[in-house]
Amino acid sequence: MNQKITVKSFQQFKNEGRKITMLTAYDYSMAKIVSEAGVDSILIGDSLGMIMQGHNSTLPVTVDEIIYHTKCVVRANKNALIVSDMPFLSYHVSVEDAVRNAGKITKESGAEAVKIEGGKNVINQIKAVIDAQIPVMGHLGLTPQSVNAFGGFKVQGRDTENAKRILEDALELEKAGVFAITLEGIPEPLAKEISEKLTIPTIGIGAGKHCDGQVLVVNDMLGMFNDFVPKFVKQYADLNTIITDAVKSYVNEVQNGDFPEEKHTYK
Ligand code: KIV
Protein backbone atom coordinates (compact mmCIF):
# COMPACT_ATOMS: atom_id res chain seq x y z
CA MET A 1 0.00 0.00 0.00
CA ASN A 2 1.35 3.44 -1.00
CA GLN A 3 -0.94 5.50 1.18
CA LYS A 4 0.16 7.14 4.44
CA ILE A 5 -1.12 5.12 7.37
CA THR A 6 -2.72 7.17 10.15
CA VAL A 7 -4.53 6.35 13.36
CA LYS A 8 -7.75 6.53 11.31
CA SER A 9 -6.42 3.79 9.00
CA PHE A 10 -6.06 1.50 12.04
CA GLN A 11 -9.80 1.82 12.76
CA GLN A 12 -10.65 1.38 9.09
CA PHE A 13 -8.54 -1.82 8.96
CA LYS A 14 -10.35 -3.25 11.99
CA ASN A 15 -13.74 -2.38 10.48
CA GLU A 16 -12.72 -4.14 7.25
CA GLY A 17 -11.29 -7.18 9.08
CA ARG A 18 -7.82 -6.49 7.60
CA LYS A 19 -5.04 -7.46 10.02
CA ILE A 20 -2.68 -4.65 11.11
CA THR A 21 1.11 -5.13 11.01
CA MET A 22 3.54 -3.40 13.34
CA LEU A 23 7.27 -3.86 13.99
CA THR A 24 9.73 -2.02 16.16
CA ALA A 25 12.69 -0.16 14.69
CA TYR A 26 15.21 2.07 16.38
CA ASP A 27 17.54 3.33 13.63
CA TYR A 28 17.51 4.72 10.07
CA SER A 29 18.82 1.65 8.18
CA MET A 30 16.40 -0.83 9.74
CA ALA A 31 13.47 1.59 9.56
CA LYS A 32 14.11 2.09 5.83
CA ILE A 33 13.90 -1.68 5.21
CA VAL A 34 10.86 -2.14 7.43
CA SER A 35 9.02 0.83 5.96
CA GLU A 36 9.78 -0.06 2.33
CA ALA A 37 8.72 -3.67 2.97
CA GLY A 38 5.26 -2.30 3.72
CA VAL A 39 4.63 -2.59 7.46
CA ASP A 40 1.62 -0.51 8.62
CA SER A 41 3.25 0.94 11.70
CA ILE A 42 6.70 1.31 13.27
CA LEU A 43 7.01 1.34 17.04
CA ILE A 44 10.01 3.01 18.64
CA GLY A 45 9.59 0.83 21.69
CA ASP A 46 11.36 1.29 24.99
CA SER A 47 12.51 -2.28 24.26
CA LEU A 48 15.44 -0.31 22.81
CA GLY A 49 16.76 -0.32 26.37
CA MET A 50 17.30 -4.07 26.06
CA ILE A 51 17.89 -4.46 22.31
CA MET A 52 20.06 -1.39 21.63
CA GLN A 53 21.53 -0.58 25.03
CA GLY A 54 21.92 -4.01 26.65
CA HIS A 55 19.97 -3.28 29.85
CA ASN A 56 18.04 -6.13 31.47
CA SER A 57 14.77 -4.17 31.46
CA THR A 58 13.16 -1.18 29.75
CA LEU A 59 13.21 0.93 32.91
CA PRO A 60 16.40 2.99 32.30
CA VAL A 61 15.19 4.42 28.95
CA THR A 62 14.74 8.21 28.92
CA VAL A 63 12.48 10.58 26.99
CA ASP A 64 15.53 12.03 25.20
CA GLU A 65 16.63 8.54 24.09
CA ILE A 66 13.14 7.82 22.69
CA ILE A 67 13.31 11.16 20.84
CA TYR A 68 16.79 10.39 19.44
CA HIS A 69 15.76 6.97 18.10
CA THR A 70 12.39 8.21 16.80
CA LYS A 71 14.14 10.96 14.81
CA CYS A 72 16.35 8.33 13.14
CA VAL A 73 13.30 6.23 12.23
CA VAL A 74 11.22 9.18 11.01
CA ARG A 75 13.96 10.15 8.51
CA ALA A 76 13.64 6.71 6.88
CA ASN A 77 9.90 6.27 7.02
CA LYS A 78 7.62 6.49 4.01
CA ASN A 79 4.07 5.55 4.91
CA ALA A 80 4.03 3.74 8.25
CA LEU A 81 2.33 5.22 11.32
CA ILE A 82 5.08 6.20 13.77
CA VAL A 83 4.34 5.35 17.41
CA SER A 84 6.83 6.11 20.20
CA ASP A 85 6.81 4.64 23.67
CA MET A 86 6.51 6.92 26.68
CA PRO A 87 9.27 5.55 28.92
CA PHE A 88 9.03 4.59 32.58
CA LEU A 89 8.37 7.56 34.88
CA SER A 90 7.66 9.97 32.02
CA TYR A 91 3.90 9.88 32.80
CA HIS A 92 3.48 8.23 36.21
CA VAL A 93 4.05 11.19 38.52
CA SER A 94 1.47 13.67 37.22
CA VAL A 95 -0.90 14.60 34.43
CA GLU A 96 1.31 17.64 33.70
CA ASP A 97 4.37 15.40 33.26
CA ALA A 98 2.43 13.13 30.91
CA VAL A 99 1.26 15.97 28.64
CA ARG A 100 4.63 17.74 28.67
CA ASN A 101 6.58 14.56 27.85
CA ALA A 102 4.11 13.31 25.20
CA GLY A 103 4.24 16.81 23.68
CA LYS A 104 8.04 16.87 23.77
CA ILE A 105 8.24 13.47 22.08
CA THR A 106 5.83 14.35 19.25
CA LYS A 107 7.15 17.91 18.83
CA GLU A 108 10.86 17.08 18.74
CA SER A 109 10.87 13.66 17.06
CA GLY A 110 8.01 13.58 14.55
CA ALA A 111 6.19 10.69 16.29
CA GLU A 112 2.52 10.62 15.29
CA ALA A 113 1.28 8.85 18.42
CA VAL A 114 2.58 7.67 21.77
CA LYS A 115 2.11 4.37 23.58
CA ILE A 116 1.43 4.35 27.32
CA GLU A 117 1.45 1.24 29.54
CA GLY A 118 -1.35 0.76 32.06
CA GLY A 119 -5.10 1.03 32.56
CA LYS A 120 -7.17 2.70 35.31
CA ASN A 121 -4.00 3.58 37.23
CA VAL A 122 -2.92 6.04 34.51
CA ILE A 123 -6.30 6.90 32.96
CA ASN A 124 -6.17 10.61 33.89
CA GLN A 125 -2.76 10.96 32.24
CA ILE A 126 -4.01 9.17 29.10
CA LYS A 127 -7.12 11.38 28.89
CA ALA A 128 -5.02 14.54 29.28
CA VAL A 129 -2.59 13.48 26.51
CA ILE A 130 -5.54 12.72 24.19
CA ASP A 131 -7.08 16.11 25.11
CA ALA A 132 -3.79 17.66 23.97
CA GLN A 133 -4.57 16.13 20.54
CA ILE A 134 -1.84 13.49 20.76
CA PRO A 135 -3.13 10.04 19.76
CA VAL A 136 -2.47 7.38 22.40
CA MET A 137 -2.07 3.63 22.02
CA GLY A 138 -2.76 1.70 25.24
CA HIS A 139 -0.71 -1.29 26.43
CA LEU A 140 -2.08 -3.98 28.77
CA GLY A 141 -1.12 -7.43 30.04
CA LEU A 142 2.58 -8.11 30.48
CA THR A 143 3.54 -4.44 30.58
CA PRO A 144 7.36 -4.55 30.75
CA GLN A 145 7.64 -1.33 32.82
CA SER A 146 5.92 -3.29 35.64
CA VAL A 147 8.57 -6.05 35.61
CA ASN A 148 9.54 -5.48 39.25
CA ALA A 149 5.93 -5.35 40.45
CA PHE A 150 5.14 -8.55 38.49
CA GLY A 151 8.24 -10.31 39.87
CA GLY A 152 9.60 -10.94 36.35
CA PHE A 153 8.42 -11.04 32.73
CA LYS A 154 5.42 -13.27 33.46
CA VAL A 155 2.29 -13.98 31.41
CA GLN A 156 -0.63 -11.99 32.87
CA GLY A 157 -4.37 -12.67 33.03
CA ARG A 158 -4.17 -16.38 33.74
CA ASP A 159 -6.45 -16.20 36.81
CA THR A 160 -10.05 -14.97 36.67
CA GLU A 161 -9.51 -11.87 38.80
CA ASN A 162 -6.48 -10.69 36.81
CA ALA A 163 -8.21 -11.44 33.51
CA LYS A 164 -11.28 -9.44 34.62
CA ARG A 165 -9.07 -6.49 35.55
CA ILE A 166 -7.35 -6.52 32.15
CA LEU A 167 -10.72 -6.62 30.34
CA GLU A 168 -12.04 -3.75 32.50
CA ASP A 169 -8.88 -1.75 31.81
CA ALA A 170 -9.30 -2.33 28.07
CA LEU A 171 -12.89 -1.02 28.19
CA GLU A 172 -11.75 2.04 30.23
CA LEU A 173 -8.99 2.78 27.73
CA GLU A 174 -11.43 2.58 24.83
CA LYS A 175 -13.78 4.97 26.68
CA ALA A 176 -10.88 7.34 27.29
CA GLY A 177 -10.26 7.52 23.53
CA VAL A 178 -7.11 5.49 22.80
CA PHE A 179 -6.95 4.56 19.11
CA ALA A 180 -5.65 1.01 19.71
CA ILE A 181 -4.39 -1.23 22.51
CA THR A 182 -1.30 -3.46 22.57
CA LEU A 183 -2.09 -6.73 24.35
CA GLU A 184 1.12 -8.37 25.52
CA GLY A 185 1.70 -11.76 27.15
CA ILE A 186 -1.86 -12.84 27.89
CA PRO A 187 -3.70 -16.10 27.12
CA GLU A 188 -5.29 -16.29 23.66
CA PRO A 189 -8.92 -16.67 24.90
CA LEU A 190 -8.65 -13.45 26.92
CA ALA A 191 -7.14 -11.55 23.96
CA LYS A 192 -9.97 -12.90 21.77
CA GLU A 193 -12.64 -11.75 24.22
CA ILE A 194 -11.09 -8.27 24.50
CA SER A 195 -10.68 -7.96 20.71
CA GLU A 196 -14.33 -8.90 20.19
CA LYS A 197 -15.65 -6.58 22.92
CA LEU A 198 -13.71 -3.52 21.75
CA THR A 199 -14.54 -1.46 18.68
CA ILE A 200 -10.93 -0.16 18.49
CA PRO A 201 -8.16 -2.48 17.24
CA THR A 202 -6.01 -4.67 19.48
CA ILE A 203 -2.39 -5.34 18.49
CA GLY A 204 -1.05 -8.54 20.02
CA ILE A 205 2.38 -9.71 21.06
CA GLY A 206 2.28 -13.09 22.74
CA ALA A 207 -1.52 -12.83 22.79
CA GLY A 208 -2.49 -15.28 20.05
CA LYS A 209 -4.01 -14.93 16.62
CA HIS A 210 -7.36 -13.31 17.35
CA CYS A 211 -6.01 -9.78 17.87
CA ASP A 212 -6.69 -7.24 15.12
CA GLY A 213 -2.98 -6.98 14.41
CA GLN A 214 0.44 -8.18 15.55
CA VAL A 215 3.62 -6.47 16.72
CA LEU A 216 7.09 -7.97 17.17
CA VAL A 217 10.51 -6.61 18.08
CA VAL A 218 12.30 -6.51 14.72
CA ASN A 219 15.60 -7.87 16.06
CA ASP A 220 13.71 -10.85 17.52
CA MET A 221 11.85 -11.75 14.31
CA LEU A 222 15.02 -11.42 12.24
CA GLY A 223 16.93 -13.76 14.56
CA MET A 224 19.48 -11.08 15.48
CA PHE A 225 18.82 -10.93 19.21
CA ASN A 226 19.39 -14.36 20.74
CA ASP A 227 20.04 -13.46 24.42
CA PHE A 228 16.66 -15.10 25.00
CA VAL A 229 13.92 -16.03 22.53
CA PRO A 230 10.42 -15.86 24.00
CA LYS A 231 7.87 -18.54 23.02
CA PHE A 232 5.76 -16.02 21.07
CA VAL A 233 8.60 -15.01 18.72
CA LYS A 234 8.80 -16.50 15.25
CA GLN A 235 12.25 -16.04 13.74
CA TYR A 236 11.67 -15.27 10.05
CA ALA A 237 15.42 -15.21 9.38
CA ASP A 238 18.67 -16.20 11.07
CA LEU A 239 20.57 -12.94 10.74
CA ASN A 240 22.74 -13.80 13.73
CA THR A 241 24.35 -16.63 11.75
CA ILE A 242 24.44 -14.64 8.49
CA ILE A 243 26.16 -11.67 10.17
CA THR A 244 28.55 -13.87 12.17
CA ASP A 245 29.62 -15.72 9.00
CA ALA A 246 30.09 -12.44 7.10
CA VAL A 247 32.21 -10.93 9.87
CA LYS A 248 34.34 -14.12 10.09
CA SER A 249 34.91 -14.02 6.30
CA TYR A 250 35.95 -10.36 6.52
CA VAL A 251 38.40 -11.07 9.36
CA ASN A 252 39.90 -14.01 7.42
CA GLU A 253 40.18 -12.10 4.15
CA VAL A 254 41.84 -9.07 5.77
CA GLN A 255 44.26 -11.30 7.66
CA ASN A 256 45.06 -13.32 4.47
CA GLY A 257 45.43 -10.21 2.31
CA ASP A 258 42.45 -11.26 0.12
CA PHE A 259 40.57 -8.02 0.83
CA PRO A 260 40.66 -5.40 -0.61
CA GLU A 261 40.88 -6.63 -4.23
CA GLU A 262 41.68 -4.54 -7.35
CA LYS A 263 37.99 -3.67 -7.80
CA HIS A 264 37.82 -2.14 -4.31
CA THR A 265 40.90 0.01 -4.88
CA TYR A 266 41.27 3.58 -6.25
CA LYS A 267 44.04 4.08 -8.85
O1 KIV B 1 8.86 -1.68 23.75
C1 KIV B 1 8.37 -2.39 22.86
O2 KIV B 1 9.02 -2.74 21.87
C2 KIV B 1 6.98 -2.79 23.02
C3 KIV B 1 6.48 -3.87 22.12
C4 KIV B 1 7.17 -5.13 22.38
C5 KIV B 1 5.02 -3.99 22.16
O3 KIV B 1 6.30 -2.27 23.84
GROMACS .gro file of C-alpha atoms and ligand atoms in nm:
model
  275
    1MET     CA    1   0.000   0.000   0.000
    2ASN     CA    2   0.135   0.344  -0.100
    3GLN     CA    3  -0.094   0.550   0.118
    4LYS     CA    4   0.016   0.714   0.444
    5ILE     CA    5  -0.112   0.512   0.737
    6THR     CA    6  -0.272   0.717   1.015
    7VAL     CA    7  -0.453   0.635   1.336
    8LYS     CA    8  -0.775   0.653   1.131
    9SER     CA    9  -0.642   0.379   0.900
   10PHE     CA   10  -0.606   0.150   1.204
   11GLN     CA   11  -0.980   0.182   1.276
   12GLN     CA   12  -1.065   0.138   0.909
   13PHE     CA   13  -0.854  -0.182   0.896
   14LYS     CA   14  -1.035  -0.325   1.199
   15ASN     CA   15  -1.374  -0.238   1.048
   16GLU     CA   16  -1.272  -0.414   0.725
   17GLY     CA   17  -1.129  -0.718   0.908
   18ARG     CA   18  -0.782  -0.649   0.760
   19LYS     CA   19  -0.504  -0.746   1.002
   20ILE     CA   20  -0.268  -0.465   1.111
   21THR     CA   21   0.111  -0.513   1.101
   22MET     CA   22   0.354  -0.340   1.334
   23LEU     CA   23   0.727  -0.386   1.399
   24THR     CA   24   0.973  -0.202   1.616
   25ALA     CA   25   1.269  -0.016   1.469
   26TYR     CA   26   1.521   0.207   1.638
   27ASP     CA   27   1.754   0.333   1.363
   28TYR     CA   28   1.751   0.472   1.007
   29SER     CA   29   1.882   0.165   0.818
   30MET     CA   30   1.640  -0.083   0.974
   31ALA     CA   31   1.347   0.159   0.956
   32LYS     CA   32   1.411   0.209   0.583
   33ILE     CA   33   1.390  -0.168   0.521
   34VAL     CA   34   1.086  -0.214   0.743
   35SER     CA   35   0.902   0.083   0.596
   36GLU     CA   36   0.978  -0.006   0.233
   37ALA     CA   37   0.872  -0.367   0.297
   38GLY     CA   38   0.526  -0.230   0.372
   39VAL     CA   39   0.463  -0.259   0.746
   40ASP     CA   40   0.162  -0.051   0.862
   41SER     CA   41   0.325   0.094   1.170
   42ILE     CA   42   0.670   0.131   1.327
   43LEU     CA   43   0.701   0.134   1.704
   44ILE     CA   44   1.001   0.301   1.864
   45GLY     CA   45   0.959   0.083   2.169
   46ASP     CA   46   1.136   0.129   2.499
   47SER     CA   47   1.251  -0.228   2.426
   48LEU     CA   48   1.544  -0.031   2.281
   49GLY     CA   49   1.676  -0.032   2.637
   50MET     CA   50   1.730  -0.407   2.606
   51ILE     CA   51   1.789  -0.446   2.231
   52MET     CA   52   2.006  -0.139   2.163
   53GLN     CA   53   2.153  -0.058   2.503
   54GLY     CA   54   2.192  -0.401   2.665
   55HIS     CA   55   1.997  -0.328   2.985
   56ASN     CA   56   1.804  -0.613   3.147
   57SER     CA   57   1.477  -0.417   3.146
   58THR     CA   58   1.316  -0.118   2.975
   59LEU     CA   59   1.321   0.093   3.291
   60PRO     CA   60   1.640   0.299   3.230
   61VAL     CA   61   1.519   0.442   2.895
   62THR     CA   62   1.474   0.821   2.892
   63VAL     CA   63   1.248   1.058   2.699
   64ASP     CA   64   1.553   1.203   2.520
   65GLU     CA   65   1.663   0.854   2.409
   66ILE     CA   66   1.314   0.782   2.269
   67ILE     CA   67   1.331   1.116   2.084
   68TYR     CA   68   1.679   1.039   1.944
   69HIS     CA   69   1.576   0.697   1.810
   70THR     CA   70   1.239   0.821   1.680
   71LYS     CA   71   1.414   1.096   1.481
   72CYS     CA   72   1.635   0.833   1.314
   73VAL     CA   73   1.330   0.623   1.223
   74VAL     CA   74   1.122   0.918   1.101
   75ARG     CA   75   1.396   1.015   0.851
   76ALA     CA   76   1.364   0.671   0.688
   77ASN     CA   77   0.990   0.627   0.702
   78LYS     CA   78   0.762   0.649   0.401
   79ASN     CA   79   0.407   0.555   0.491
   80ALA     CA   80   0.403   0.374   0.825
   81LEU     CA   81   0.233   0.522   1.132
   82ILE     CA   82   0.508   0.620   1.377
   83VAL     CA   83   0.434   0.535   1.741
   84SER     CA   84   0.683   0.611   2.020
   85ASP     CA   85   0.681   0.464   2.367
   86MET     CA   86   0.651   0.692   2.668
   87PRO     CA   87   0.927   0.555   2.892
   88PHE     CA   88   0.903   0.459   3.258
   89LEU     CA   89   0.837   0.756   3.488
   90SER     CA   90   0.766   0.997   3.202
   91TYR     CA   91   0.390   0.988   3.280
   92HIS     CA   92   0.348   0.823   3.621
   93VAL     CA   93   0.405   1.119   3.852
   94SER     CA   94   0.147   1.367   3.722
   95VAL     CA   95  -0.090   1.460   3.443
   96GLU     CA   96   0.131   1.764   3.370
   97ASP     CA   97   0.437   1.540   3.326
   98ALA     CA   98   0.243   1.313   3.091
   99VAL     CA   99   0.126   1.597   2.864
  100ARG     CA  100   0.463   1.774   2.867
  101ASN     CA  101   0.658   1.456   2.785
  102ALA     CA  102   0.411   1.331   2.520
  103GLY     CA  103   0.424   1.681   2.368
  104LYS     CA  104   0.804   1.687   2.377
  105ILE     CA  105   0.824   1.347   2.208
  106THR     CA  106   0.583   1.435   1.925
  107LYS     CA  107   0.715   1.791   1.883
  108GLU     CA  108   1.086   1.708   1.874
  109SER     CA  109   1.087   1.366   1.706
  110GLY     CA  110   0.801   1.358   1.455
  111ALA     CA  111   0.619   1.069   1.629
  112GLU     CA  112   0.252   1.062   1.529
  113ALA     CA  113   0.128   0.885   1.842
  114VAL     CA  114   0.258   0.767   2.177
  115LYS     CA  115   0.211   0.437   2.358
  116ILE     CA  116   0.143   0.435   2.732
  117GLU     CA  117   0.145   0.124   2.954
  118GLY     CA  118  -0.135   0.076   3.206
  119GLY     CA  119  -0.510   0.103   3.256
  120LYS     CA  120  -0.717   0.270   3.531
  121ASN     CA  121  -0.400   0.358   3.723
  122VAL     CA  122  -0.292   0.604   3.451
  123ILE     CA  123  -0.630   0.690   3.296
  124ASN     CA  124  -0.617   1.061   3.389
  125GLN     CA  125  -0.276   1.096   3.224
  126ILE     CA  126  -0.401   0.917   2.910
  127LYS     CA  127  -0.712   1.138   2.889
  128ALA     CA  128  -0.502   1.454   2.928
  129VAL     CA  129  -0.259   1.348   2.651
  130ILE     CA  130  -0.554   1.272   2.419
  131ASP     CA  131  -0.708   1.611   2.511
  132ALA     CA  132  -0.379   1.766   2.397
  133GLN     CA  133  -0.457   1.613   2.054
  134ILE     CA  134  -0.184   1.349   2.076
  135PRO     CA  135  -0.313   1.004   1.976
  136VAL     CA  136  -0.247   0.738   2.240
  137MET     CA  137  -0.207   0.363   2.202
  138GLY     CA  138  -0.276   0.170   2.524
  139HIS     CA  139  -0.071  -0.129   2.643
  140LEU     CA  140  -0.208  -0.398   2.877
  141GLY     CA  141  -0.112  -0.743   3.004
  142LEU     CA  142   0.258  -0.811   3.048
  143THR     CA  143   0.354  -0.444   3.058
  144PRO     CA  144   0.736  -0.455   3.075
  145GLN     CA  145   0.764  -0.133   3.282
  146SER     CA  146   0.592  -0.329   3.564
  147VAL     CA  147   0.857  -0.605   3.561
  148ASN     CA  148   0.954  -0.548   3.925
  149ALA     CA  149   0.593  -0.535   4.045
  150PHE     CA  150   0.514  -0.855   3.849
  151GLY     CA  151   0.824  -1.031   3.987
  152GLY     CA  152   0.960  -1.094   3.635
  153PHE     CA  153   0.842  -1.104   3.273
  154LYS     CA  154   0.542  -1.327   3.346
  155VAL     CA  155   0.229  -1.398   3.141
  156GLN     CA  156  -0.063  -1.199   3.287
  157GLY     CA  157  -0.437  -1.267   3.303
  158ARG     CA  158  -0.417  -1.638   3.374
  159ASP     CA  159  -0.645  -1.620   3.681
  160THR     CA  160  -1.005  -1.497   3.667
  161GLU     CA  161  -0.951  -1.187   3.880
  162ASN     CA  162  -0.648  -1.069   3.681
  163ALA     CA  163  -0.821  -1.144   3.351
  164LYS     CA  164  -1.128  -0.944   3.462
  165ARG     CA  165  -0.907  -0.649   3.555
  166ILE     CA  166  -0.735  -0.652   3.215
  167LEU     CA  167  -1.072  -0.662   3.034
  168GLU     CA  168  -1.204  -0.375   3.250
  169ASP     CA  169  -0.888  -0.175   3.181
  170ALA     CA  170  -0.930  -0.233   2.807
  171LEU     CA  171  -1.289  -0.102   2.819
  172GLU     CA  172  -1.175   0.204   3.023
  173LEU     CA  173  -0.899   0.278   2.773
  174GLU     CA  174  -1.143   0.258   2.483
  175LYS     CA  175  -1.378   0.497   2.668
  176ALA     CA  176  -1.088   0.734   2.729
  177GLY     CA  177  -1.026   0.752   2.353
  178VAL     CA  178  -0.711   0.549   2.280
  179PHE     CA  179  -0.695   0.456   1.911
  180ALA     CA  180  -0.565   0.101   1.971
  181ILE     CA  181  -0.439  -0.123   2.251
  182THR     CA  182  -0.130  -0.346   2.257
  183LEU     CA  183  -0.209  -0.673   2.435
  184GLU     CA  184   0.112  -0.837   2.552
  185GLY     CA  185   0.170  -1.176   2.715
  186ILE     CA  186  -0.186  -1.284   2.789
  187PRO     CA  187  -0.370  -1.610   2.712
  188GLU     CA  188  -0.529  -1.629   2.366
  189PRO     CA  189  -0.892  -1.667   2.490
  190LEU     CA  190  -0.865  -1.345   2.692
  191ALA     CA  191  -0.714  -1.155   2.396
  192LYS     CA  192  -0.997  -1.290   2.177
  193GLU     CA  193  -1.264  -1.175   2.422
  194ILE     CA  194  -1.109  -0.827   2.450
  195SER     CA  195  -1.068  -0.796   2.071
  196GLU     CA  196  -1.433  -0.890   2.019
  197LYS     CA  197  -1.565  -0.658   2.292
  198LEU     CA  198  -1.371  -0.352   2.175
  199THR     CA  199  -1.454  -0.146   1.868
  200ILE     CA  200  -1.093  -0.016   1.849
  201PRO     CA  201  -0.816  -0.248   1.724
  202THR     CA  202  -0.601  -0.467   1.948
  203ILE     CA  203  -0.239  -0.534   1.849
  204GLY     CA  204  -0.105  -0.854   2.002
  205ILE     CA  205   0.238  -0.971   2.106
  206GLY     CA  206   0.228  -1.309   2.274
  207ALA     CA  207  -0.152  -1.283   2.279
  208GLY     CA  208  -0.249  -1.528   2.005
  209LYS     CA  209  -0.401  -1.493   1.662
  210HIS     CA  210  -0.736  -1.331   1.735
  211CYS     CA  211  -0.601  -0.978   1.787
  212ASP     CA  212  -0.669  -0.724   1.512
  213GLY     CA  213  -0.298  -0.698   1.441
  214GLN     CA  214   0.044  -0.818   1.555
  215VAL     CA  215   0.362  -0.647   1.672
  216LEU     CA  216   0.709  -0.797   1.717
  217VAL     CA  217   1.051  -0.661   1.808
  218VAL     CA  218   1.230  -0.651   1.472
  219ASN     CA  219   1.560  -0.787   1.606
  220ASP     CA  220   1.371  -1.085   1.752
  221MET     CA  221   1.185  -1.175   1.431
  222LEU     CA  222   1.502  -1.142   1.224
  223GLY     CA  223   1.693  -1.376   1.456
  224MET     CA  224   1.948  -1.108   1.548
  225PHE     CA  225   1.882  -1.093   1.921
  226ASN     CA  226   1.939  -1.436   2.074
  227ASP     CA  227   2.004  -1.346   2.442
  228PHE     CA  228   1.666  -1.510   2.500
  229VAL     CA  229   1.392  -1.603   2.253
  230PRO     CA  230   1.042  -1.586   2.400
  231LYS     CA  231   0.787  -1.854   2.302
  232PHE     CA  232   0.576  -1.602   2.107
  233VAL     CA  233   0.860  -1.501   1.872
  234LYS     CA  234   0.880  -1.650   1.525
  235GLN     CA  235   1.225  -1.604   1.374
  236TYR     CA  236   1.167  -1.527   1.005
  237ALA     CA  237   1.542  -1.521   0.938
  238ASP     CA  238   1.867  -1.620   1.107
  239LEU     CA  239   2.057  -1.294   1.074
  240ASN     CA  240   2.274  -1.380   1.373
  241THR     CA  241   2.435  -1.663   1.175
  242ILE     CA  242   2.444  -1.464   0.849
  243ILE     CA  243   2.616  -1.167   1.017
  244THR     CA  244   2.855  -1.387   1.217
  245ASP     CA  245   2.962  -1.572   0.900
  246ALA     CA  246   3.009  -1.244   0.710
  247VAL     CA  247   3.221  -1.093   0.987
  248LYS     CA  248   3.434  -1.412   1.009
  249SER     CA  249   3.491  -1.402   0.630
  250TYR     CA  250   3.595  -1.036   0.652
  251VAL     CA  251   3.840  -1.107   0.936
  252ASN     CA  252   3.990  -1.401   0.742
  253GLU     CA  253   4.018  -1.210   0.415
  254VAL     CA  254   4.184  -0.907   0.577
  255GLN     CA  255   4.426  -1.130   0.766
  256ASN     CA  256   4.506  -1.332   0.447
  257GLY     CA  257   4.543  -1.021   0.231
  258ASP     CA  258   4.245  -1.126   0.012
  259PHE     CA  259   4.057  -0.802   0.083
  260PRO     CA  260   4.066  -0.540  -0.061
  261GLU     CA  261   4.088  -0.663  -0.423
  262GLU     CA  262   4.168  -0.454  -0.735
  263LYS     CA  263   3.799  -0.367  -0.780
  264HIS     CA  264   3.782  -0.214  -0.431
  265THR     CA  265   4.090   0.001  -0.488
  266TYR     CA  266   4.127   0.358  -0.625
  267LYS     CA  267   4.404   0.408  -0.885
  268KIV     O1  268   0.886  -0.168   2.375
  268KIV     C1  269   0.837  -0.239   2.286
  268KIV     O2  270   0.902  -0.274   2.187
  268KIV     C2  271   0.698  -0.279   2.302
  268KIV     C3  272   0.648  -0.387   2.212
  268KIV     C4  273   0.717  -0.513   2.238
  268KIV     C5  274   0.502  -0.399   2.216
  268KIV     O3  275   0.630  -0.227   2.384
   0.00000   0.00000   0.00000
